[in-house]
Short mmCIF file of C-alpha atoms in Angstrom, two decimals:
data_model
loop_
_atom_site.label_atom_id
_atom_site.label_comp_id
_atom_site.label_asym_id
_atom_site.label_seq_id
_atom_site.Cartn_x
_atom_site.Cartn_y
_atom_site.Cartn_z
CA UNK A 2 43.44 41.74 2.58
CA UNK A 3 42.28 39.73 -0.41
CA UNK A 4 44.91 41.19 -2.68
CA UNK A 5 47.83 40.93 -0.29
CA UNK A 6 47.08 37.74 1.63
CA UNK A 7 44.31 35.52 0.37
CA UNK A 8 45.20 35.30 -3.31
CA UNK A 9 48.95 34.67 -2.89
CA UNK A 10 48.39 32.09 -0.16
CA UNK A 11 45.57 30.11 -1.68
CA UNK A 12 45.40 30.80 -5.39
CA UNK A 13 48.95 30.64 -6.63
CA UNK A 14 50.39 27.18 -6.59
CA UNK A 15 50.74 24.71 -3.73
CA UNK A 16 50.51 26.04 -0.20
CA UNK A 17 53.54 25.75 2.12
CA UNK A 18 53.32 23.29 4.98
CA UNK A 19 51.12 24.40 7.86
CA UNK A 20 54.15 24.85 10.11
CA UNK A 21 55.53 27.49 7.72
CA UNK A 22 52.19 29.16 6.80
CA UNK A 23 52.69 32.91 7.43
CA UNK A 24 50.17 34.60 9.69
CA UNK A 25 47.77 37.18 8.33
CA UNK A 26 48.42 40.70 9.62
CA UNK A 27 45.09 40.62 11.41
CA UNK A 28 46.11 37.38 13.11
CA UNK A 29 49.35 38.98 14.27
CA UNK A 30 47.41 41.93 15.68
CA UNK A 31 45.06 39.66 17.61
CA UNK A 32 47.96 37.72 19.14
CA UNK A 33 49.79 40.92 20.05
CA UNK A 34 46.68 42.39 21.68
CA UNK A 35 46.07 39.18 23.62
CA UNK A 36 49.64 39.26 24.97
CA UNK A 37 49.29 42.94 25.91
CA UNK A 38 45.95 42.27 27.54
CA UNK A 39 47.39 39.45 29.65
CA UNK A 40 50.39 41.59 30.58
CA UNK A 41 48.21 44.44 31.79
CA UNK A 42 45.99 42.10 33.80
CA UNK A 43 49.09 40.63 35.43
CA UNK A 44 50.47 44.11 36.08
CA UNK A 45 47.14 45.20 37.53
CA UNK A 46 47.19 42.23 39.87
CA UNK A 47 50.65 43.25 41.08
CA UNK A 48 49.53 46.83 41.66
CA UNK A 49 46.44 45.73 43.54
CA UNK A 50 48.39 43.25 45.66
CA UNK A 51 49.78 44.28 49.06
CA UNK A 52 53.29 44.45 47.50
CA UNK A 53 52.16 46.84 44.83
CA UNK A 54 50.86 49.70 46.99
CA UNK A 55 47.68 51.66 46.37
CA UNK A 56 46.15 51.41 42.87
CA UNK A 57 44.39 54.04 40.84
CA UNK A 58 41.44 51.86 39.99
CA UNK A 59 39.97 54.39 37.58
CA UNK A 60 43.18 54.45 35.51
CA UNK A 61 43.28 50.66 35.50
CA UNK A 62 39.63 50.51 34.43
CA UNK A 63 40.36 52.95 31.61
CA UNK A 64 43.38 50.92 30.48
CA UNK A 65 41.33 47.72 30.49
CA UNK A 66 38.56 49.34 28.41
CA UNK A 67 41.04 50.73 25.88
CA UNK A 68 42.78 47.38 25.52
CA UNK A 69 39.42 45.65 25.14
CA UNK A 70 38.55 48.06 22.33
CA UNK A 71 41.89 47.43 20.58
CA UNK A 72 41.40 43.69 20.94
CA UNK A 73 37.86 43.90 19.54
CA UNK A 74 39.09 45.96 16.59
CA UNK A 75 41.82 43.43 15.87
CA UNK A 76 39.35 40.56 16.13
CA UNK A 77 36.98 42.44 13.82
CA UNK A 78 39.81 42.87 11.29
CA UNK A 79 40.46 39.14 11.46
CA UNK A 80 36.77 38.33 10.94
CA UNK A 81 36.70 40.69 7.95
CA UNK A 82 39.78 39.06 6.47
CA UNK A 83 38.29 35.60 6.82
CA UNK A 84 34.92 36.70 5.47
CA UNK A 85 36.59 38.38 2.51
CA UNK A 86 38.62 35.24 1.83
CA UNK A 87 35.50 33.08 1.98
CA UNK A 88 33.63 35.51 -0.27
CA UNK A 89 36.38 35.50 -2.89
CA UNK A 90 36.66 31.72 -2.77
CA UNK A 91 32.90 31.46 -3.40
CA UNK A 92 33.13 34.06 -6.20
CA UNK A 93 35.88 32.01 -7.85
CA UNK A 94 33.77 28.88 -7.62
CA UNK A 95 30.66 30.56 -9.09
CA UNK A 96 32.60 32.23 -11.87
CA UNK A 97 34.31 28.95 -12.81
CA UNK A 98 37.75 30.54 -12.77
CA UNK A 99 40.56 28.10 -11.86
CA UNK A 100 43.35 29.44 -9.68
CA UNK A 101 46.17 29.26 -12.30
CA UNK A 102 44.04 31.15 -14.85
CA UNK A 103 43.27 33.84 -12.31
CA UNK A 104 46.92 34.25 -11.50
CA UNK A 105 47.86 34.55 -15.15
CA UNK A 106 45.18 37.03 -16.14
CA UNK A 107 44.62 39.28 -13.15
CA UNK A 108 48.02 40.69 -12.26
CA UNK A 109 46.91 44.15 -13.28
CA UNK A 110 43.85 43.93 -10.99
CA UNK A 111 45.50 42.59 -7.87
CA UNK A 112 48.94 44.09 -8.58
CA UNK A 113 52.13 42.18 -9.38
CA UNK A 114 53.75 43.58 -6.22
CA UNK A 115 51.41 41.41 -4.12
CA UNK A 116 52.52 38.16 -5.73
CA UNK A 117 54.19 35.56 -3.54
CA UNK A 118 56.40 34.52 -6.50
CA UNK A 119 59.22 36.47 -8.20
CA UNK A 120 58.04 38.52 -11.16
CA UNK A 121 60.26 36.54 -13.53
CA UNK A 122 58.81 33.17 -12.50
CA UNK A 123 56.20 32.00 -15.04
CA UNK A 124 52.74 31.09 -13.80
CA UNK A 125 51.27 27.69 -14.53
CA UNK A 126 49.27 27.67 -17.75
CA UNK A 127 45.73 26.31 -17.88
CA UNK A 128 45.30 22.87 -19.33
CA UNK A 129 43.56 22.38 -22.62
CA UNK A 130 39.80 22.71 -22.21
CA UNK A 131 40.08 24.80 -19.04
CA UNK A 132 37.93 27.93 -19.04
CA UNK A 133 40.07 31.06 -18.97
CA UNK A 134 38.73 34.01 -17.00
CA UNK A 135 36.78 36.57 -19.02
CA UNK A 136 36.13 40.24 -18.21
CA UNK A 137 32.58 39.31 -17.19
CA UNK A 138 33.84 36.62 -14.81
CA UNK A 139 36.41 38.99 -13.32
CA UNK A 140 33.67 41.59 -12.84
CA UNK A 141 31.77 39.11 -10.69
CA UNK A 142 34.91 38.63 -8.63
CA UNK A 143 35.48 42.36 -8.33
CA UNK A 144 31.95 43.09 -7.14
CA UNK A 145 30.22 40.22 -5.33
CA UNK A 146 27.55 42.75 -4.28
CA UNK A 147 26.37 43.39 -7.84
CA UNK A 148 22.57 43.47 -7.92
CA UNK A 149 22.18 43.60 -4.14
CA UNK A 150 20.02 46.37 -2.59
CA UNK A 151 22.19 49.24 -1.47
CA UNK A 152 24.97 48.42 -3.90
CA UNK A 153 23.39 49.14 -7.29
CA UNK A 154 21.71 52.26 -8.63
CA UNK A 155 18.12 51.72 -9.73
CA UNK A 156 16.32 54.13 -12.05
CA UNK A 157 16.22 57.66 -10.71
CA UNK A 158 16.91 56.52 -7.15
CA UNK A 159 20.01 57.18 -5.07
CA UNK A 160 23.38 56.02 -6.38
CA UNK A 161 25.89 53.92 -4.41
CA UNK A 162 28.98 55.69 -3.13
CA UNK A 163 32.44 54.28 -2.31
CA UNK A 164 32.60 55.97 1.10
CA UNK A 165 35.06 58.66 2.08
CA UNK A 166 35.94 61.34 4.60
CA UNK A 167 33.42 64.19 4.45
CA UNK A 168 36.28 66.55 5.27
CA UNK A 169 38.14 65.58 2.10
CA UNK A 170 37.73 67.89 -0.87
CA UNK A 171 34.54 67.24 -2.85
CA UNK A 172 33.44 64.16 -0.88
CA UNK A 173 30.55 65.84 0.95
CA UNK A 174 29.08 67.44 -2.16
CA UNK A 175 29.38 64.22 -4.16
CA UNK A 176 27.86 62.09 -1.40
CA UNK A 177 24.87 64.42 -0.94
CA UNK A 178 24.27 64.58 -4.70
CA UNK A 179 24.45 60.79 -5.07
CA UNK A 180 22.21 59.89 -2.15
CA UNK A 181 19.52 62.61 -2.19
CA UNK A 182 16.33 62.14 -4.22
CA UNK A 183 14.43 65.23 -5.35
CA UNK A 184 16.31 67.32 -2.82
CA UNK A 185 15.38 65.04 0.12
CA UNK A 186 18.09 63.39 2.24
CA UNK A 187 17.69 61.03 5.20
CA UNK A 188 20.70 61.47 7.49
CA UNK A 189 21.61 58.58 9.77
CA UNK A 190 24.57 58.04 12.07
CA UNK A 191 25.87 54.89 13.69
CA UNK A 192 29.00 54.28 15.76
CA UNK A 193 30.88 51.09 16.47
CA UNK A 194 31.59 50.05 20.06
CA UNK A 195 31.88 53.19 22.13
CA UNK A 196 28.35 54.29 23.07
CA UNK A 197 29.22 54.75 26.75
CA UNK A 198 25.64 54.75 27.99
CA UNK A 199 24.76 51.37 26.50
CA UNK A 200 28.05 49.71 27.44
CA UNK A 201 27.63 50.94 31.03
CA UNK A 202 24.20 49.30 31.21
CA UNK A 203 25.17 46.06 29.51
CA UNK A 204 28.38 45.31 27.55
CA UNK A 205 26.36 43.02 25.28
CA UNK A 206 24.67 46.14 23.86
CA UNK A 207 27.87 47.67 22.50
CA UNK A 208 27.19 46.54 18.92
CA UNK A 209 23.41 46.87 18.93
CA UNK A 210 23.50 50.12 16.93
CA UNK A 211 24.46 48.18 13.79
CA UNK A 212 21.50 45.85 14.28
CA UNK A 213 19.19 48.85 14.70
CA UNK A 214 20.58 50.37 11.50
CA UNK A 215 20.08 47.27 9.37
CA UNK A 216 16.48 46.88 10.56
CA UNK A 217 15.75 50.55 9.85
CA UNK A 218 17.19 50.29 6.33
CA UNK A 219 14.99 47.26 5.62
CA UNK A 220 12.01 49.22 6.99
CA UNK A 221 12.72 52.26 4.77
CA UNK A 222 13.26 50.06 1.70
CA UNK A 223 9.85 48.49 2.27
CA UNK A 224 8.39 52.03 2.21
CA UNK A 225 10.21 52.83 -1.03
CA UNK A 226 12.61 55.29 0.61
CA UNK A 227 16.32 54.68 0.06
CA UNK A 228 17.63 58.25 0.04
CA UNK A 229 19.74 57.85 3.18
CA UNK A 230 23.33 58.76 3.92
CA UNK A 231 25.03 57.04 6.88
CA UNK A 232 27.68 58.82 8.92
CA UNK A 233 29.85 56.18 10.57
CA UNK A 234 33.47 55.39 11.35
CA UNK A 235 35.85 54.30 8.63
CA UNK A 236 36.11 50.82 10.14
CA UNK A 237 32.35 50.32 10.51
CA UNK A 238 31.67 51.75 7.05
CA UNK A 239 34.05 49.11 5.67
CA UNK A 240 32.11 46.42 7.53
CA UNK A 241 28.78 47.69 6.18
CA UNK A 242 30.19 47.60 2.67
CA UNK A 243 31.88 44.19 2.94
CA UNK A 244 29.33 42.30 5.01
CA UNK A 245 26.06 43.94 3.96
CA UNK A 246 26.82 45.49 0.55
CA UNK A 247 25.62 48.82 1.96
CA UNK A 248 27.31 51.48 -0.15
CA UNK A 249 25.79 54.56 1.40
CA UNK A 250 28.15 55.31 4.29
CA UNK A 251 30.83 57.92 4.91
CA UNK A 252 32.99 58.94 7.84
CA UNK A 253 34.52 62.15 9.14
CA UNK A 254 37.72 63.44 10.71
CA UNK A 255 36.04 66.70 11.74
CA UNK A 256 37.36 67.77 15.18
CA UNK A 257 39.33 64.52 15.55
CA UNK A 258 42.36 66.57 16.61
CA UNK A 259 40.44 68.88 18.96
CA UNK A 260 42.47 69.40 22.17
CA UNK A 261 39.35 68.90 24.28
CA UNK A 262 38.84 65.24 23.33
CA UNK A 263 41.38 63.77 25.75
CA UNK A 264 40.32 65.80 28.81
CA UNK A 265 36.68 64.86 28.12
CA UNK A 266 37.64 61.17 27.69
CA UNK A 267 36.47 61.10 24.07
CA UNK A 268 38.03 59.48 21.02
CA UNK A 269 37.40 59.82 17.31
CA UNK A 270 34.35 57.70 16.55
CA UNK A 271 32.64 58.21 19.91
CA UNK A 272 28.92 58.79 19.57
CA UNK A 273 28.84 62.14 21.36
CA UNK A 274 31.40 63.47 18.88
CA UNK A 275 29.62 61.90 15.92
CA UNK A 276 26.26 63.37 16.94
CA UNK A 277 27.79 66.83 16.97
CA UNK A 278 29.44 66.20 13.59
CA UNK A 279 26.10 65.20 12.10
CA UNK A 280 24.49 68.55 12.98
CA UNK A 281 27.34 70.37 11.25
CA UNK A 282 26.65 68.29 8.14
CA UNK A 283 22.89 68.77 8.39
CA UNK A 284 23.56 72.52 8.43
CA UNK A 285 25.85 72.10 5.42
CA UNK A 286 23.11 70.20 3.56
CA UNK A 287 20.66 73.05 4.24
CA UNK A 288 23.24 75.50 2.90
CA UNK A 289 23.37 73.46 -0.31
CA UNK A 290 19.58 73.51 -0.69
CA UNK A 291 18.64 70.03 0.59
CA UNK A 292 15.83 69.16 2.97
CA UNK A 293 16.98 66.79 5.70
CA UNK A 294 15.24 64.07 7.68
CA UNK A 295 17.55 63.23 10.58
CA UNK A 296 16.59 59.96 12.34
CA UNK A 297 17.94 57.78 15.10
CA UNK A 298 18.37 54.17 14.04
CA UNK A 299 16.33 52.61 16.88
CA UNK A 300 13.01 53.57 15.26
CA UNK A 301 10.40 51.93 13.04
CA UNK A 302 8.15 53.68 10.52
CA UNK A 303 4.68 52.19 10.20
CA UNK A 304 3.98 54.44 7.19
CA UNK A 305 5.88 56.74 4.85
CA UNK A 306 6.42 60.02 6.76
CA UNK A 307 7.02 62.19 3.69
CA UNK A 308 3.37 62.63 2.61
CA UNK A 309 2.52 63.65 6.17
CA UNK A 310 5.33 66.21 6.32
CA UNK A 311 4.10 67.69 3.01
CA UNK A 312 0.49 67.84 4.15
CA UNK A 313 -1.44 71.12 4.60
CA UNK A 314 -1.25 70.53 8.37
CA UNK A 315 2.56 70.33 8.66
CA UNK A 316 3.78 72.05 5.48
CA UNK A 317 3.82 75.55 7.11
CA UNK A 318 6.60 74.56 9.55
CA UNK A 319 10.30 74.76 8.69
CA UNK A 320 11.18 72.15 11.30
CA UNK A 321 9.15 69.22 12.62
CA UNK A 322 10.71 67.41 15.58
CA UNK A 323 9.65 64.68 17.98
CA UNK A 324 7.95 65.80 21.20
CA UNK A 325 9.38 64.19 24.33
CA UNK A 326 6.32 64.34 26.54
CA UNK A 327 6.42 60.86 28.03
CA UNK A 328 7.67 62.32 31.31
CA UNK A 329 6.56 63.02 34.87
CA UNK A 330 6.67 66.79 34.24
CA UNK A 331 3.12 66.84 32.91
CA UNK A 332 1.84 63.38 33.84
CA UNK A 333 2.36 62.13 30.27
CA UNK A 334 -0.41 64.39 28.98
CA UNK A 335 -0.74 65.24 25.32
CA UNK A 336 -0.97 68.92 24.39
CA UNK A 337 -4.60 69.98 24.47
CA UNK A 338 -6.63 73.05 23.53
CA UNK A 339 -7.58 75.30 26.43
CA UNK A 340 -9.69 77.67 24.29
CA UNK A 341 -11.70 77.45 21.06
CA UNK A 342 -9.38 77.27 18.03
CA UNK A 343 -8.95 80.61 16.26
CA UNK A 344 -7.23 81.56 13.03
CA UNK A 345 -5.34 84.88 12.67
CA UNK A 346 -7.08 87.54 10.58
CA UNK A 347 -4.06 87.82 8.28
CA UNK A 348 -3.76 84.27 6.98
CA UNK A 349 -0.58 85.19 5.08
CA UNK A 350 1.24 85.60 8.40
CA UNK A 351 0.92 81.91 9.28
CA UNK A 352 -0.96 79.84 6.68
CA UNK A 353 -3.13 77.16 8.29
CA UNK A 354 -2.21 78.13 11.82
CA UNK A 355 -5.24 77.68 14.11
CA UNK A 356 -4.22 78.10 17.74
CA UNK A 357 -6.08 77.23 20.90
CA UNK A 358 -3.85 78.12 23.86
CA UNK A 359 -0.24 78.17 25.04
CA UNK A 360 2.05 75.92 27.03
CA UNK A 361 5.18 76.84 29.05
CA UNK A 362 8.54 75.91 27.57
CA UNK A 363 9.45 73.42 30.30
CA UNK A 364 6.55 71.26 29.05
CA UNK A 365 7.74 71.49 25.43
CA UNK A 366 10.80 69.23 25.26
CA UNK A 367 12.36 68.43 21.91
CA UNK A 368 13.53 64.88 21.23
CA UNK A 369 15.91 65.25 18.32
CA UNK A 370 15.94 61.52 17.55
CA UNK A 371 13.45 62.32 14.78
CA UNK A 372 13.75 65.71 13.11
CA UNK A 373 12.82 67.06 9.67
CA UNK A 374 14.11 70.46 8.58
CA UNK A 375 13.58 72.46 5.38
CA UNK A 376 15.23 75.73 6.37
CA UNK A 377 18.13 77.67 4.81
CA UNK A 378 20.78 80.16 5.95
CA UNK A 379 19.19 83.17 7.61
CA UNK A 380 16.21 81.17 8.92
CA UNK A 381 15.39 80.51 12.54
CA UNK A 382 15.38 76.71 12.22
CA UNK A 383 18.76 76.79 10.46
CA UNK A 384 20.08 78.90 13.34
CA UNK A 385 18.89 76.27 15.86
CA UNK A 386 20.79 73.56 13.97
CA UNK A 387 23.93 75.70 13.77
CA UNK A 388 23.84 76.64 17.44
CA UNK A 389 23.58 72.96 18.44
CA UNK A 390 26.99 71.97 17.10
CA UNK A 391 28.47 75.32 18.13
CA UNK A 392 27.38 74.71 21.73
CA UNK A 393 29.07 71.29 21.64
CA UNK A 394 32.35 72.87 20.50
CA UNK A 395 32.11 75.52 23.19
CA UNK A 396 31.57 72.86 25.86
CA UNK A 397 34.35 70.67 24.49
CA UNK A 398 36.77 73.60 24.64
CA UNK A 399 36.08 74.18 28.33
CA UNK A 400 37.02 72.18 31.44
CA UNK A 401 35.44 68.69 31.61
CA UNK A 402 32.45 68.19 33.86
CA UNK A 403 33.27 66.11 36.96
CA UNK A 404 30.19 65.75 39.17
CA UNK A 405 30.67 64.81 42.81
CA UNK A 406 28.81 61.51 42.52
CA UNK A 407 31.43 60.28 40.01
CA UNK A 408 34.29 60.94 42.48
CA UNK A 409 36.37 63.02 40.12
CA UNK A 410 35.63 61.12 36.92
CA UNK A 411 34.55 62.93 33.79
CA UNK A 412 30.86 62.89 32.85
CA UNK A 413 31.07 62.79 29.06
CA UNK A 414 27.27 62.72 28.78
CA UNK A 415 27.41 66.47 29.42
CA UNK A 416 28.35 66.67 25.71
CA UNK A 417 25.13 65.04 24.45
CA UNK A 418 23.50 67.07 21.68
CA UNK A 419 19.84 67.11 22.73
CA UNK A 420 20.12 69.59 25.64
CA UNK A 421 22.14 71.87 23.36
CA UNK A 422 19.34 72.04 20.80
CA UNK A 423 16.64 72.45 23.45
CA UNK A 424 18.55 75.41 24.89
CA UNK A 425 19.12 76.90 21.43
CA UNK A 426 15.41 76.77 20.58
CA UNK A 427 14.48 78.31 23.94
CA UNK A 428 16.94 81.16 23.43
CA UNK A 429 15.83 81.79 19.83
CA UNK A 430 12.12 81.77 20.73
CA UNK A 431 10.25 84.97 19.93
CA UNK A 432 6.78 86.36 20.70
CA UNK A 433 4.22 85.31 18.09
CA UNK A 434 1.45 87.74 17.23
CA UNK A 435 -0.10 85.23 14.81
CA UNK A 436 -1.00 83.06 17.78
CA UNK A 437 -4.35 83.79 19.43
CA UNK A 438 -4.03 84.69 22.19
CA UNK A 439 -0.58 86.20 21.38
CA UNK A 440 2.19 83.90 22.56
CA UNK A 441 5.10 85.21 24.67
CA UNK A 442 8.64 83.99 24.00
CA UNK A 443 8.54 81.82 27.12
CA UNK A 444 5.60 79.75 25.83
CA UNK A 445 4.71 77.51 22.87
CA UNK A 446 1.45 77.89 20.97
CA UNK A 447 -1.02 74.99 21.00
CA UNK A 448 -2.23 74.24 17.46
CA UNK A 449 -5.43 72.36 16.75
CA UNK A 450 -5.05 69.10 14.81
CA UNK A 451 -8.14 70.14 12.86
CA UNK A 452 -6.38 73.23 11.47
CA UNK A 453 -5.80 71.53 8.14
CA UNK A 454 -5.83 68.11 6.49
CA UNK A 455 -3.06 65.76 7.72
CA UNK A 456 -2.60 64.25 4.23
CA UNK A 457 -1.75 65.95 0.93
CA UNK A 458 -4.24 65.79 -1.92
CA UNK A 459 -4.61 62.30 -3.35
CA UNK A 460 -3.29 60.51 -0.24
CA UNK A 461 -5.49 58.88 2.36
CA UNK A 462 -3.54 56.60 4.71
CA UNK A 463 -1.37 53.46 4.69
CA UNK A 464 -4.27 51.08 5.41
CA UNK A 465 -6.03 49.16 2.68
CA UNK A 466 -9.34 49.47 4.55
CA UNK A 467 -10.94 52.84 3.79
CA UNK A 468 -13.07 52.56 6.88
CA UNK A 469 -9.93 52.21 8.92
CA UNK A 470 -8.48 55.25 7.17
CA UNK A 471 -11.52 57.25 8.20
CA UNK A 472 -11.03 56.28 11.84
CA UNK A 473 -7.31 57.21 11.62
CA UNK A 474 -8.16 60.61 10.10
CA UNK A 475 -10.74 61.35 12.81
CA UNK A 476 -8.27 60.48 15.58
CA UNK A 477 -5.49 62.56 14.04
CA UNK A 478 -7.69 65.62 13.68
CA UNK A 479 -8.35 65.49 17.42
CA UNK A 480 -4.64 65.63 18.32
CA UNK A 481 -3.23 69.07 19.15
CA UNK A 482 0.49 69.86 18.97
CA UNK A 483 2.91 72.66 19.91
CA UNK A 484 4.54 75.32 17.73
CA UNK A 485 7.31 77.83 18.45
CA UNK A 486 8.44 80.90 16.50
CA UNK A 487 12.25 81.14 16.33
CA UNK A 488 14.28 84.13 15.22
CA UNK A 489 18.04 84.19 14.47
CA UNK A 490 20.12 86.27 16.86
CA UNK A 491 21.58 88.30 14.00
CA UNK A 492 21.32 88.49 10.21
CA UNK A 493 23.38 86.05 8.15
CA UNK A 494 24.58 87.50 4.84
CA UNK A 495 21.85 90.11 5.20
CA UNK A 496 19.12 87.50 5.82
CA UNK A 497 17.08 87.05 8.98
CA UNK A 498 13.78 85.17 8.83
CA UNK A 499 11.34 84.12 11.52
CA UNK A 500 10.48 80.45 11.15
CA UNK A 501 8.30 78.01 13.04
CA UNK A 502 9.20 74.72 14.70
CA UNK A 503 6.47 72.15 15.34
CA UNK A 504 6.67 69.48 18.01
CA UNK A 505 5.13 66.65 16.04
CA UNK A 506 1.86 65.08 17.20
CA UNK A 507 2.56 61.63 18.61
CA UNK A 508 0.77 59.87 15.74
CA UNK A 509 3.62 61.10 13.52
CA UNK A 510 6.84 60.67 15.54
CA UNK A 511 5.70 58.92 18.71
CA UNK A 512 6.12 60.17 22.26
CA UNK A 513 9.92 60.33 22.52
CA UNK A 514 12.11 58.28 24.83
CA UNK A 515 10.46 55.78 27.15
CA UNK A 516 12.69 56.85 30.02
CA UNK A 517 10.67 55.11 32.71
CA UNK A 518 10.67 51.58 31.31
#
């Protein structure tokens, strides 16, 4: 937009009269969408009128929503164009580069084909004493984000990336390598305006995911963790880069042409599709040797979770995932020991595992909004990740779910990823002889919080008050949690390893969704 519209209109000689000022492309799109929107509303009124016969209100509602989305996208493009124009104008002012000098010295940067003047027409020359643009000044214009967090590499930390489609050759590998630190990658995903659940509750919430994301990034930066990669849409990634200098986002065209999208009322960029895509990429990261922390964006970390995940208490588990026990199923009760804690005789079977009872699987619900995995191909936790996105594809390839209470409309929430992973873990569960008493496949083992220290050596807690740290440690050692042994259905490349999944104690990942508020 800057190259094609802003510079020719405002930086190259006198502007034409307002009556002959050409519209920006984004402005044309907004006007066209407004006209279409008005036409459809008028047409809908005719259909709903007595002269128009019986209307299919669901089709009209769908048309209205689609036009609203197109209008919002066009308005967003217009806002981006104006913001970019304002940003470039400010960059010009700060750099002290007059318009004629920019025109004369930057044709190779902006491209002569974008000029509003014939190539043979000479540009105005700067007057004597006028500062001519230098490479350093042009660099400021090229990158107004220079020095901003998220846009500049610092030391051995993650490097900024230009964005890209993870399905394009080499993009995924380059993005993972640039953003990971010491093999650790935080994987985030954020959509734009089509989270159906939030929009159904309140249309004002349609953009709240971006606000959540920005707050989470500030939270992680304060903890010294910036090794995140954001899966988004191409449009929203552009906004994050332009408006927030956040150069850590990518997008994906994976399954965008799947024939099941239209019957299920999904579009590229919808959150249910993006959530499934993310699990495919988490699995790919594990295949490449990374450890992945997958987090929802509507969370806040009161302390750095990495030392806790590396502690003697949680280090034995290949996956640590949030426990969704804030439910009526068990009266919101924490897991608790029902027998004295016992350690298996062969400590090599399950290092640090000190069990004290079992709990049935219907009281062991995963909440995959917070999940840390350090598995690899052939492992049980890796199989659970793989089966999650595979179950989504299987469902998407079948007939859409149309419950009776929706009167024939499609229930796209049947494609949400969390039930798929819960089912995968239940089906991969295996009996565990290291649990005392031995745990059947239908149950989870209860593990004592006193089995091992919750902090690695040299780490106490995030409080400055050591007395407070002592109280925190005492409370955490009292908190039991659940563990499941998972086994792949079949070997992968000759590998098949039993691994353990821990449902995190609530002092680590909280209690899951507050579904009753």
